[in-house]
mmCIF file of C-alpha atoms and ligand atoms in Angstrom:
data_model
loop_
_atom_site.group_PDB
_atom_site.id
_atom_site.type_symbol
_atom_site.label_atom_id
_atom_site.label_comp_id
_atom_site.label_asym_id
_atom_site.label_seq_id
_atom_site.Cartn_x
_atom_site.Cartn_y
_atom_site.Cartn_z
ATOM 1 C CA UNK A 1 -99.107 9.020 95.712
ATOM 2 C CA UNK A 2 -97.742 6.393 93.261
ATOM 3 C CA UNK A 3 -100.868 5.956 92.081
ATOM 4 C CA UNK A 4 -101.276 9.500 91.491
ATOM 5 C CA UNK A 5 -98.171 10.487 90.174
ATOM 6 C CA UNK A 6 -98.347 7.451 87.444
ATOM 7 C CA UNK A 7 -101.734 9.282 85.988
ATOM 8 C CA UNK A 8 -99.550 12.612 85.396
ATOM 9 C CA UNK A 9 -98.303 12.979 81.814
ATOM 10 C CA UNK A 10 -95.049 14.742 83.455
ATOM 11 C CA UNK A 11 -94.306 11.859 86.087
ATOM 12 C CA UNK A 12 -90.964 10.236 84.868
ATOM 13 C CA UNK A 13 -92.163 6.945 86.568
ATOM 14 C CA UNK A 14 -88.753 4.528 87.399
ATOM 15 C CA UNK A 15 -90.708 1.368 87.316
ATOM 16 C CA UNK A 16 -90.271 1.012 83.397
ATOM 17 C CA UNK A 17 -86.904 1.941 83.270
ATOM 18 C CA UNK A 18 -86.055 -0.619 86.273
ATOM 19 C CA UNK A 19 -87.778 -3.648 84.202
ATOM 20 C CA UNK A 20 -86.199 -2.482 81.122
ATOM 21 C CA UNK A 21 -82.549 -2.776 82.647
ATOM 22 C CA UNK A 22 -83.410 -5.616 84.519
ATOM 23 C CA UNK A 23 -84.563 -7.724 81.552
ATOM 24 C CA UNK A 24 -81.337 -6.728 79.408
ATOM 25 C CA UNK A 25 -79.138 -7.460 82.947
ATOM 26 C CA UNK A 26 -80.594 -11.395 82.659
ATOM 27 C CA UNK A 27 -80.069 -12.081 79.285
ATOM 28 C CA UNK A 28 -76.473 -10.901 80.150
ATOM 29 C CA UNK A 29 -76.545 -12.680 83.349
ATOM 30 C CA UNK A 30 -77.640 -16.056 81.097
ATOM 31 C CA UNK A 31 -75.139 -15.976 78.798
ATOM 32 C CA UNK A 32 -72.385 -15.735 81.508
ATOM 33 C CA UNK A 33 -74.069 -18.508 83.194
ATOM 34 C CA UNK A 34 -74.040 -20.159 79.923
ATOM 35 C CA UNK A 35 -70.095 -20.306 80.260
ATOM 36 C CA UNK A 36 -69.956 -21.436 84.289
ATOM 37 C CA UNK A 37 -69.335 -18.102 85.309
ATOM 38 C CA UNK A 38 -72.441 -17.348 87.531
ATOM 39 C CA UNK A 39 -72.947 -13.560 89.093
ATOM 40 C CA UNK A 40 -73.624 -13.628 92.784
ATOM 41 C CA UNK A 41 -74.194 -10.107 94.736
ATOM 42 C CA UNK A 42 -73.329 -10.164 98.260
ATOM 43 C CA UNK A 43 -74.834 -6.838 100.370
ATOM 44 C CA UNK A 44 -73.651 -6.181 104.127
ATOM 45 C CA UNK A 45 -75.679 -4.262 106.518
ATOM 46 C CA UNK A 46 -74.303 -3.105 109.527
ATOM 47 C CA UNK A 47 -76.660 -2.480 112.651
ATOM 48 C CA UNK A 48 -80.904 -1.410 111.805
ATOM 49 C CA UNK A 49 -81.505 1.168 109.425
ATOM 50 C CA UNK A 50 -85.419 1.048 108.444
ATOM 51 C CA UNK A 51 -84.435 2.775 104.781
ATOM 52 C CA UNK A 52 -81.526 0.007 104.517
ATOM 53 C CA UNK A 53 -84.115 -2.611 104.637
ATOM 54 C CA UNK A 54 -86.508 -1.213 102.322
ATOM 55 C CA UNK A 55 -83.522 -1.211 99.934
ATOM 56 C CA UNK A 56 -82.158 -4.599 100.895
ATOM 57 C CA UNK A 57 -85.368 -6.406 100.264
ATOM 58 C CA UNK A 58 -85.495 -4.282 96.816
ATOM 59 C CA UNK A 59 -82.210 -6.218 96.339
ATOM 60 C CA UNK A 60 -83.422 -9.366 96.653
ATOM 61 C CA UNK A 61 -86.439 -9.099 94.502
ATOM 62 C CA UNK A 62 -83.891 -7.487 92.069
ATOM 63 C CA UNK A 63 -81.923 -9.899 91.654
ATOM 64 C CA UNK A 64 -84.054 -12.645 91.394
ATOM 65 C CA UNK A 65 -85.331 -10.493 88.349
ATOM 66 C CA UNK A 66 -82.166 -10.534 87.114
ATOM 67 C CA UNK A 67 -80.863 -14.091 87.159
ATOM 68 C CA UNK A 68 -78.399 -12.761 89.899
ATOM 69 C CA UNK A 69 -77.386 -15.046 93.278
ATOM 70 C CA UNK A 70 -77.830 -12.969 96.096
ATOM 71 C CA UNK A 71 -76.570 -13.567 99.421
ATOM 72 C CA UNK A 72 -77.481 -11.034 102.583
ATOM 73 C CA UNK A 73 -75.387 -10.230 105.544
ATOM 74 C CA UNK A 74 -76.570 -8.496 108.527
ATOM 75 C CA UNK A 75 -74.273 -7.764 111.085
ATOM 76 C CA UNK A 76 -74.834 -6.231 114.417
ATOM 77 C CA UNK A 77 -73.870 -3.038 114.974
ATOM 78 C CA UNK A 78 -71.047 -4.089 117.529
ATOM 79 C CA UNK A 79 -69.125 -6.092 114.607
ATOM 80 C CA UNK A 80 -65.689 -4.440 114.891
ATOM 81 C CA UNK A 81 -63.340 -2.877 112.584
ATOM 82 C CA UNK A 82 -60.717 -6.083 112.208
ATOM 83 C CA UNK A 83 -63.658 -8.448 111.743
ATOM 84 C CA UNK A 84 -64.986 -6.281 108.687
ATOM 85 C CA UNK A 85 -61.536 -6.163 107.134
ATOM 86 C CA UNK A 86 -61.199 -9.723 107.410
ATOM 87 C CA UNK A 87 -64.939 -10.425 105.809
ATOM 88 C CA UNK A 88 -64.402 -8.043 102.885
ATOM 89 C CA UNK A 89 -61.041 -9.599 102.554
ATOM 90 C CA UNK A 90 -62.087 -12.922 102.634
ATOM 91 C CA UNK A 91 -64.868 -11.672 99.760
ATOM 92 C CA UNK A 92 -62.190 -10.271 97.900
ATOM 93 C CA UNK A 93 -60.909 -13.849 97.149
ATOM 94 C CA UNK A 94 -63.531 -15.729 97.272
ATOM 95 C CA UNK A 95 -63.899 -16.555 92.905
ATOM 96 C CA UNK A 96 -67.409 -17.232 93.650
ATOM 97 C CA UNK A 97 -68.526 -13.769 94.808
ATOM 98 C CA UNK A 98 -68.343 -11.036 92.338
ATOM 99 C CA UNK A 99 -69.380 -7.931 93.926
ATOM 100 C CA UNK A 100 -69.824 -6.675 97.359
ATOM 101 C CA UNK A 101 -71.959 -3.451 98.463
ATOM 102 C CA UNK A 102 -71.885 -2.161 101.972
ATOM 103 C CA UNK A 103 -75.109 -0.393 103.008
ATOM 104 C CA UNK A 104 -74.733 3.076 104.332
ATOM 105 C CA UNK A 105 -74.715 4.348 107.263
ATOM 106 C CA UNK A 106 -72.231 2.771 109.293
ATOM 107 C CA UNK A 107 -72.262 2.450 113.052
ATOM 108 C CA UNK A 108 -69.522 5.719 114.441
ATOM 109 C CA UNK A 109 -66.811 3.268 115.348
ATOM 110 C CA UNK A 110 -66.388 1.707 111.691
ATOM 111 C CA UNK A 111 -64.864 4.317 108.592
ATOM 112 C CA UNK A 112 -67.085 3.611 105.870
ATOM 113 C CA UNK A 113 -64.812 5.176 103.398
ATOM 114 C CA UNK A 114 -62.044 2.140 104.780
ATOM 115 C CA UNK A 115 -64.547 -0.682 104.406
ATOM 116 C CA UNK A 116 -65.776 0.679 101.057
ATOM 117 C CA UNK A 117 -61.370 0.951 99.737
ATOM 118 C CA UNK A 118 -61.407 -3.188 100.813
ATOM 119 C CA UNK A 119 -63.301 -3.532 98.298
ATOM 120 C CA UNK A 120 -61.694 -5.134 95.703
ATOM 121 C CA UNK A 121 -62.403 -2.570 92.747
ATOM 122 C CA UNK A 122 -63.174 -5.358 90.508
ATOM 123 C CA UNK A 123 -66.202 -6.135 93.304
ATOM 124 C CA UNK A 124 -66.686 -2.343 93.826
ATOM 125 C CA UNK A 125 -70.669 -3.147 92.448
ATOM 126 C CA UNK A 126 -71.200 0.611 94.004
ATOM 127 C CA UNK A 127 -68.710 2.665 92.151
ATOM 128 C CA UNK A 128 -67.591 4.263 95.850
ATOM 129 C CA UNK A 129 -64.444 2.846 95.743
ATOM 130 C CA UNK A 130 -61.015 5.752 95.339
ATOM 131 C CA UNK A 131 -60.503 3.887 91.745
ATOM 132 C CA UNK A 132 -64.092 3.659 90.508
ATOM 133 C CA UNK A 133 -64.784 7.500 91.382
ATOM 134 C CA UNK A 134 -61.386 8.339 90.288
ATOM 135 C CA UNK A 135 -62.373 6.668 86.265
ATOM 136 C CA UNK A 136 -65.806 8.558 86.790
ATOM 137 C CA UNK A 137 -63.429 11.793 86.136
ATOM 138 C CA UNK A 138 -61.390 9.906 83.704
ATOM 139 C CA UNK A 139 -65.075 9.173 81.864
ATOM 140 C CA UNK A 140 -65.299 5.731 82.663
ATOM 141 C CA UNK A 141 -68.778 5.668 83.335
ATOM 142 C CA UNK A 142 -69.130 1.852 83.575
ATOM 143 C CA UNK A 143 -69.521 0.947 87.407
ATOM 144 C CA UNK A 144 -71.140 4.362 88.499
ATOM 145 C CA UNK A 145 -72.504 5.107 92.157
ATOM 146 C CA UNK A 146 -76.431 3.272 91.693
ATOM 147 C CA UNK A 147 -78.172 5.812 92.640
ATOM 148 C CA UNK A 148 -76.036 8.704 90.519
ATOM 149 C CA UNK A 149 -76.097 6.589 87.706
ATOM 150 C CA UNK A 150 -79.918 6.298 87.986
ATOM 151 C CA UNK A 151 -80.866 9.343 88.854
ATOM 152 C CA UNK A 152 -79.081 10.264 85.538
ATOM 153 C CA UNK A 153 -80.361 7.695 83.640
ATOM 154 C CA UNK A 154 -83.996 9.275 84.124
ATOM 155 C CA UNK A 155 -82.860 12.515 82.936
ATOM 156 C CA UNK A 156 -81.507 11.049 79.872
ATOM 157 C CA UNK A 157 -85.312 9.576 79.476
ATOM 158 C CA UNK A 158 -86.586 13.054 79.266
ATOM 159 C CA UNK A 159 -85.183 13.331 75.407
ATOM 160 C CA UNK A 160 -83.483 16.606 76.814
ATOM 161 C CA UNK A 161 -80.227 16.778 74.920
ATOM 162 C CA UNK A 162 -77.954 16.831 77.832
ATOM 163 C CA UNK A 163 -74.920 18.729 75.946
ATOM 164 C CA UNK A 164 -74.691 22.057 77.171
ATOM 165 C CA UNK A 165 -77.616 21.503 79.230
ATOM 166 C CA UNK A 166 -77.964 23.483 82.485
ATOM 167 C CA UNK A 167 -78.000 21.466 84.972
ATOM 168 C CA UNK A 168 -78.157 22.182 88.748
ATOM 169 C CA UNK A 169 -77.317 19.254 91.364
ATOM 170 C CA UNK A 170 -78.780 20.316 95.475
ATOM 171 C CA UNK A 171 -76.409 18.420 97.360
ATOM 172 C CA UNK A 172 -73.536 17.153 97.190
ATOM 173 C CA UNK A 173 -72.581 14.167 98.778
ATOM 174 C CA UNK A 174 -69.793 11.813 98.237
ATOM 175 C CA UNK A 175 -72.251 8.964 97.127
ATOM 176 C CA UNK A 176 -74.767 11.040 95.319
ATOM 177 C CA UNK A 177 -74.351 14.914 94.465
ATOM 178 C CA UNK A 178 -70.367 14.632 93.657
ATOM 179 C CA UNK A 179 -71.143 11.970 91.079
ATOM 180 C CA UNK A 180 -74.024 12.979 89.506
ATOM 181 C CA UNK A 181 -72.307 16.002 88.712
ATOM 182 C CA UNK A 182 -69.006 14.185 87.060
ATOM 183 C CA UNK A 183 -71.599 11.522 85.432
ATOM 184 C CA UNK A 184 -73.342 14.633 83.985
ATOM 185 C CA UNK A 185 -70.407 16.696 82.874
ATOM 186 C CA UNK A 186 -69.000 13.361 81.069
ATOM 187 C CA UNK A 187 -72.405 13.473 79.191
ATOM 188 C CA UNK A 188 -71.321 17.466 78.212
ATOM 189 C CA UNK A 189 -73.877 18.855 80.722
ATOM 190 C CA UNK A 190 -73.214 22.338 82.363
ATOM 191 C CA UNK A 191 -73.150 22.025 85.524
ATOM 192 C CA UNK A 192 -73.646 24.260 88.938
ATOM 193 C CA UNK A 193 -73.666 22.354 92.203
ATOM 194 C CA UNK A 194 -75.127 23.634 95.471
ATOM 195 C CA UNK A 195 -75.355 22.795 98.583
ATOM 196 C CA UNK A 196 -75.822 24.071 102.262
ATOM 197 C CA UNK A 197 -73.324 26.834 101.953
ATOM 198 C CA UNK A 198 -74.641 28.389 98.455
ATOM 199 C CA UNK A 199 -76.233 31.691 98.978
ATOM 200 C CA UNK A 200 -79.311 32.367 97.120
ATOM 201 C CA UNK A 201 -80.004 28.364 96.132
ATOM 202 C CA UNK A 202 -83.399 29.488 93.963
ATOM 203 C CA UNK A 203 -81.407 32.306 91.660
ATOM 204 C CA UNK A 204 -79.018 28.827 90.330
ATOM 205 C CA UNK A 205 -82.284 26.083 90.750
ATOM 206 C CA UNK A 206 -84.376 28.494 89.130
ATOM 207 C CA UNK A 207 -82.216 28.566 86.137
ATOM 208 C CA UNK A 208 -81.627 25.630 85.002
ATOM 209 C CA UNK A 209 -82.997 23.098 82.348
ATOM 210 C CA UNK A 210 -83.212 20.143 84.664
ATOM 211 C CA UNK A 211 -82.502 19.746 88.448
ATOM 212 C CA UNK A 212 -81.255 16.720 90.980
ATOM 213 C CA UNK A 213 -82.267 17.316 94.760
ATOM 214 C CA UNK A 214 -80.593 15.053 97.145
ATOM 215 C CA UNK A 215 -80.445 17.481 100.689
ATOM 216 C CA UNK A 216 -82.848 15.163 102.859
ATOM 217 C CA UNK A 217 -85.403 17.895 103.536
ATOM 218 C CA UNK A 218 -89.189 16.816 103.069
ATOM 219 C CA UNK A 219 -90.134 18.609 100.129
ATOM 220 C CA UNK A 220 -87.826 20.841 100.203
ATOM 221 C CA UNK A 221 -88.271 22.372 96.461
ATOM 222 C CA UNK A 222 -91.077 24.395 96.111
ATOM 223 C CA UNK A 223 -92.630 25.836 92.609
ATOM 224 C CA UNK A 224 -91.290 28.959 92.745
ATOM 225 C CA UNK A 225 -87.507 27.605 92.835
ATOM 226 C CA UNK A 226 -88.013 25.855 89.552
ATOM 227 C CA UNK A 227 -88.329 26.878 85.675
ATOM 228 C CA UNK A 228 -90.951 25.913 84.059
ATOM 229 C CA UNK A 229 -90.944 22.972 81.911
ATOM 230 C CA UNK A 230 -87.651 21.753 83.571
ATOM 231 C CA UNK A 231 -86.959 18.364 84.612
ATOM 232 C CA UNK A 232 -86.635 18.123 88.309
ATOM 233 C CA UNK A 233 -84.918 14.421 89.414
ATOM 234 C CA UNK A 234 -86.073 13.948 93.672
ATOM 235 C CA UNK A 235 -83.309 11.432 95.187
ATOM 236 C CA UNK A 236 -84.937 12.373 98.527
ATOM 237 C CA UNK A 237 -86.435 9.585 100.794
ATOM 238 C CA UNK A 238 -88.150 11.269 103.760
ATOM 239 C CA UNK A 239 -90.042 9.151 106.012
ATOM 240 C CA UNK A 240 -92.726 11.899 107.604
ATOM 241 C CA UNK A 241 -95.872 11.083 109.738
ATOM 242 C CA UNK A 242 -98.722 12.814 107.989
ATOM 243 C CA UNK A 243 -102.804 12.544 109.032
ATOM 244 C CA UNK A 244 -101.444 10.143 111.498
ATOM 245 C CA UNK A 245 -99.952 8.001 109.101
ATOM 246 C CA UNK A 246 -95.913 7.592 108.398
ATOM 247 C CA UNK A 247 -94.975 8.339 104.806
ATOM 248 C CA UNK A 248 -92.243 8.531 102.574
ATOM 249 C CA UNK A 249 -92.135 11.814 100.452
ATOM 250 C CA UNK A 250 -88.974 13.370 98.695
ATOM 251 C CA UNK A 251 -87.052 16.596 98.737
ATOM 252 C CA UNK A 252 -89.206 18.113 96.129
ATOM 253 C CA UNK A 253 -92.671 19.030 97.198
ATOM 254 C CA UNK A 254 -94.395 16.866 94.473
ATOM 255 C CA UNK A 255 -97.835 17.609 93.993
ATOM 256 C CA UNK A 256 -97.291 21.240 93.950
ATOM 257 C CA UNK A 257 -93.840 21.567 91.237
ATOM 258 C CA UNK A 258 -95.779 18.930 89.032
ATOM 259 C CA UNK A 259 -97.739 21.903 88.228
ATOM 260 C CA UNK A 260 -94.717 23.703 86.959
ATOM 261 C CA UNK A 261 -92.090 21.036 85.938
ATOM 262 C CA UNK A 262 -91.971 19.831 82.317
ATOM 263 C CA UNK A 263 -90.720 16.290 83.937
ATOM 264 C CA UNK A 264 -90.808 14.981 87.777
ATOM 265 C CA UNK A 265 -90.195 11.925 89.637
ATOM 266 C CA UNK A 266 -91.982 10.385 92.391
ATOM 267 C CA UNK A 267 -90.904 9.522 95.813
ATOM 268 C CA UNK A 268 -91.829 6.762 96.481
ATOM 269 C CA UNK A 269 -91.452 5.223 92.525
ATOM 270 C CA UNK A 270 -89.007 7.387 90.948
ATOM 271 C CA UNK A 271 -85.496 7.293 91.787
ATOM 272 C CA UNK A 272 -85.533 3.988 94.035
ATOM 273 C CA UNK A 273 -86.190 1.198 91.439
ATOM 274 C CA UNK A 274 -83.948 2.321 88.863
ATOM 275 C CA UNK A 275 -80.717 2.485 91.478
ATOM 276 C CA UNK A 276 -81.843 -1.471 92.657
ATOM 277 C CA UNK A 277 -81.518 -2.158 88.582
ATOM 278 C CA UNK A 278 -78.493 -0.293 87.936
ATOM 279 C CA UNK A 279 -76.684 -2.073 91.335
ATOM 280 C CA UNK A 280 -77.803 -5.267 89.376
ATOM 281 C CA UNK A 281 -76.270 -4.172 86.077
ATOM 282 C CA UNK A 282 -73.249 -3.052 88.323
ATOM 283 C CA UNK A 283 -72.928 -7.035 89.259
ATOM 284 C CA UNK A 284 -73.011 -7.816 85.647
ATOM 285 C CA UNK A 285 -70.625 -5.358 84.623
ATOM 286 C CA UNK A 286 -68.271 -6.494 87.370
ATOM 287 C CA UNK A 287 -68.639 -10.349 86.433
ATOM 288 C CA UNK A 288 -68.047 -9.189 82.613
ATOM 289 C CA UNK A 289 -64.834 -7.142 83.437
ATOM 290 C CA UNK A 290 -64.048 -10.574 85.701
ATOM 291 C CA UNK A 291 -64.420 -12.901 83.139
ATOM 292 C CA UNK A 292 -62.152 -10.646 80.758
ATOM 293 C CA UNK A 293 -59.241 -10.423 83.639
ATOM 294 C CA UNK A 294 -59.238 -14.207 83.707
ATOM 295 C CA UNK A 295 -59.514 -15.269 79.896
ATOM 296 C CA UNK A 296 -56.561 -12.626 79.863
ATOM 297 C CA UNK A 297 -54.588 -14.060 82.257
ATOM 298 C CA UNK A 298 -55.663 -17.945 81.936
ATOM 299 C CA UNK A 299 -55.695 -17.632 78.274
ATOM 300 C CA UNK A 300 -59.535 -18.017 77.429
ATOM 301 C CA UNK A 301 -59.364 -21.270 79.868
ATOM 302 C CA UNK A 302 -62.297 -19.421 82.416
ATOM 303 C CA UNK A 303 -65.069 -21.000 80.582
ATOM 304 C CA UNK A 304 -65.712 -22.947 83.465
ATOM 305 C CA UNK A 305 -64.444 -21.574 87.066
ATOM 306 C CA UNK A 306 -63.929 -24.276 88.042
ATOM 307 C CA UNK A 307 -62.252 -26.410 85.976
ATOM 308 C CA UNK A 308 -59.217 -23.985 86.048
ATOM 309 C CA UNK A 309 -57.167 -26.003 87.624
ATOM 310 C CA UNK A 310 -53.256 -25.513 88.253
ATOM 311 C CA UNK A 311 -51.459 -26.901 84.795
ATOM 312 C CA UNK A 312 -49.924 -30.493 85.583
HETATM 313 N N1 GUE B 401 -74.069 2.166 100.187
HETATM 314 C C1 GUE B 401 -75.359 2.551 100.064
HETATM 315 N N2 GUE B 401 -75.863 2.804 98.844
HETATM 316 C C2 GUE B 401 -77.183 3.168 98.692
HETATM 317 O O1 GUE B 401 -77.630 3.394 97.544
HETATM 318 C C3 GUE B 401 -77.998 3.256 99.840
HETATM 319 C C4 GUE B 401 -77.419 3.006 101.093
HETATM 320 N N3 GUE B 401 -76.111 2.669 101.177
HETATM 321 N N4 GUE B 401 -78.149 3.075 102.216
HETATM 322 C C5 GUE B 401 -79.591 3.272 102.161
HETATM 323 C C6 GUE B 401 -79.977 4.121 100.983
HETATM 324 C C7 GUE B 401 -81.448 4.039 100.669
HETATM 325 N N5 GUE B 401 -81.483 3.518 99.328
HETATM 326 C C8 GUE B 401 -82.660 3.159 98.668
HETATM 327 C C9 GUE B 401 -82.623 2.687 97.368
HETATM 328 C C10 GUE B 401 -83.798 2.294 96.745
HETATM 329 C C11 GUE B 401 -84.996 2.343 97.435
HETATM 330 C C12 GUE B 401 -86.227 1.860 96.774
HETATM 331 O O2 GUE B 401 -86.256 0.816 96.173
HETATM 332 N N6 GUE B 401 -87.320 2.666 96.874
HETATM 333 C C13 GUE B 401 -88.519 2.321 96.167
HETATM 334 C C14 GUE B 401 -89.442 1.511 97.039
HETATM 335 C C15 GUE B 401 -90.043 2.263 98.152
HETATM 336 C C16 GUE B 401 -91.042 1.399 98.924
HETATM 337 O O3 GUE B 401 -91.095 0.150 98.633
HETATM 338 O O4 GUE B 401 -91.713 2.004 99.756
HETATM 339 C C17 GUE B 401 -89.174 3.578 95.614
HETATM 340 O O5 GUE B 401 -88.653 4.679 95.857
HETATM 341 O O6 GUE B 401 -90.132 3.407 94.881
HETATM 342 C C18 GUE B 401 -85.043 2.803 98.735
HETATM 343 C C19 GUE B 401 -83.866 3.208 99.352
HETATM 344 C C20 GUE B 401 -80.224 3.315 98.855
HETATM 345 N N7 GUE B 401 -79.344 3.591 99.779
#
């Protein structure tokens, strides 16, 4: 379906985007580097999720794109509570590490929302942490959820002028929906969001300029609960068997609302490479911030980590 969906004039294809971020996250990467302060991503996985993999090993290409030091760690899903605490604590100091993301789901015994609050917010390279969502409502946009953030960064590739759009977000999760709509209304956006409780889902979906769909429900959104010549965003990842052969397809049934939609994105091809390149400008932005922090603090003496050593 990639294949396809890159020969439609409609398909907002991520690819692009992805290498476009990517290229500007090196040269920013470089000239950190350039002044001893390297950027090194570390990304936890807890227990076997097949659609955490996919995404880890996007990681790892990623930031290999990007100039970025990446280190994996898979845990099994028996690691306790204490023992996390004591890792993401031990991140926390650690001067060489300078952000941490924590793949979701979680096994039932371990609070993701705890683990994710360890987090140093300086390291917070996902934006889930209470202080990074709470300067999402303040407008400080800069380390965003990766997946909100690119999910909005294709709509803003449309050209749509997103003031007063009208803008409907399906879903509303903590990591997704919630902050797509917050990212959107900082960018002026109107916006209605909906979810398994809203009554009457295609009377909003229908009328609205553009569209994000993040419910989990194989193509889900069918023509007739779209306007036409809208922008529909698909942040779905369904794996389905189909002609005895397993698939991934989104929440939006593709082929048929590319008929109908002004702009779509493809599952797989849409969504999933821009979040990998925003998480990588996330590690960038975090190292940046870093590197202020400790000029401020150290008086402009961080241009090498590690020559900061205690004054005589
Ligand atoms: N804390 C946390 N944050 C996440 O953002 C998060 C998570 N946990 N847990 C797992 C899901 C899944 N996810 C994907 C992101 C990109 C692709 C991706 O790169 N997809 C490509 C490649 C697909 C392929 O190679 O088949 C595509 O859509 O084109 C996939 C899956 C992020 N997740």
């Amino acid at each position: 379906m990639n294949a396809h969906a890159a020969t439609r004039h409609n398909a907002l294809m991520g690819k692009p985007v992805a290498e476009e971020i990517t290229r500007a996250v090196y040269q920013g990467v470089e000239e950190l580097a350039s002044k001893g302060w390297p950027v090194k991503l570390v990304s936890i996985t807890i227990g076997d999720v097949p659609a955490v993999h996919l995404y880890v090993r996007n990681q790892a290409r990623g930031a290999e794109k990007a100039g970025i030091m990446f280190e994996e760690r898979h845990l099994p899903a028996t690691v306790s509570r204490v023992e996390m605490l004591a890792m993401l604590q031990a991140l926390n100091t650690d001067p060489r590490v300078t952000g941490v993301i924590i793949q979701r789901p979680v096994p039932k015994h371990l609070d993701i929302r705890e683990l994710q609050t360890a987090v140093h917010p300086l390291k917070d390279v996902e934006g889930m942490h209470p202080a990074s969502i709470g300067n999402i409502v303040y407008r400080d946009t800069s380390l965003a959820p990766c997946t909100a953030a690119a999910s909005v960064e294709l709509l803003k590739r449309t050209g749509l002028k997103l003031e007063g759009l009208e803008v409907v977000v399906i879903g509303h999760s903590e990591i997704v929906g919630k902050p797509i709509a917050f990212l959107l209304m900082a960018e002026g956006a109107t916006v209605t969001v909906c979810h398994h409780m809203t009554r009457n889902l295609a009377v909003h979906s229908r009328a609205a300029d553009a569209i994000f769909v993040a419910v989990g429900k194989p193509r889900f959104i069918t023509p007739n609960m779209i306007k036409p010549g809208s922008a529909v965003i698909d942040i779905g990842i369904n794996q389905i068997e189909e002609n005895g052969k397993h698939i991934t397809v989104g929440d939006v049934d593709y082929e048929a609302c590319a008929e109908t939609a002004g702009w779509i994105t493809p599952v797989p091809g849409g969504v999933g490479p821009v979040t990998v390149s925003i998480l990588m400008r996330n590690a960038l932005t975090a190292a940046q911030a870093q590197k202020r922090y400790y000029d401020q603090v150290f008086g402009g003496k961080s241009d090498t980590m590690v020559s900061v050593a205690p004054a005589e």
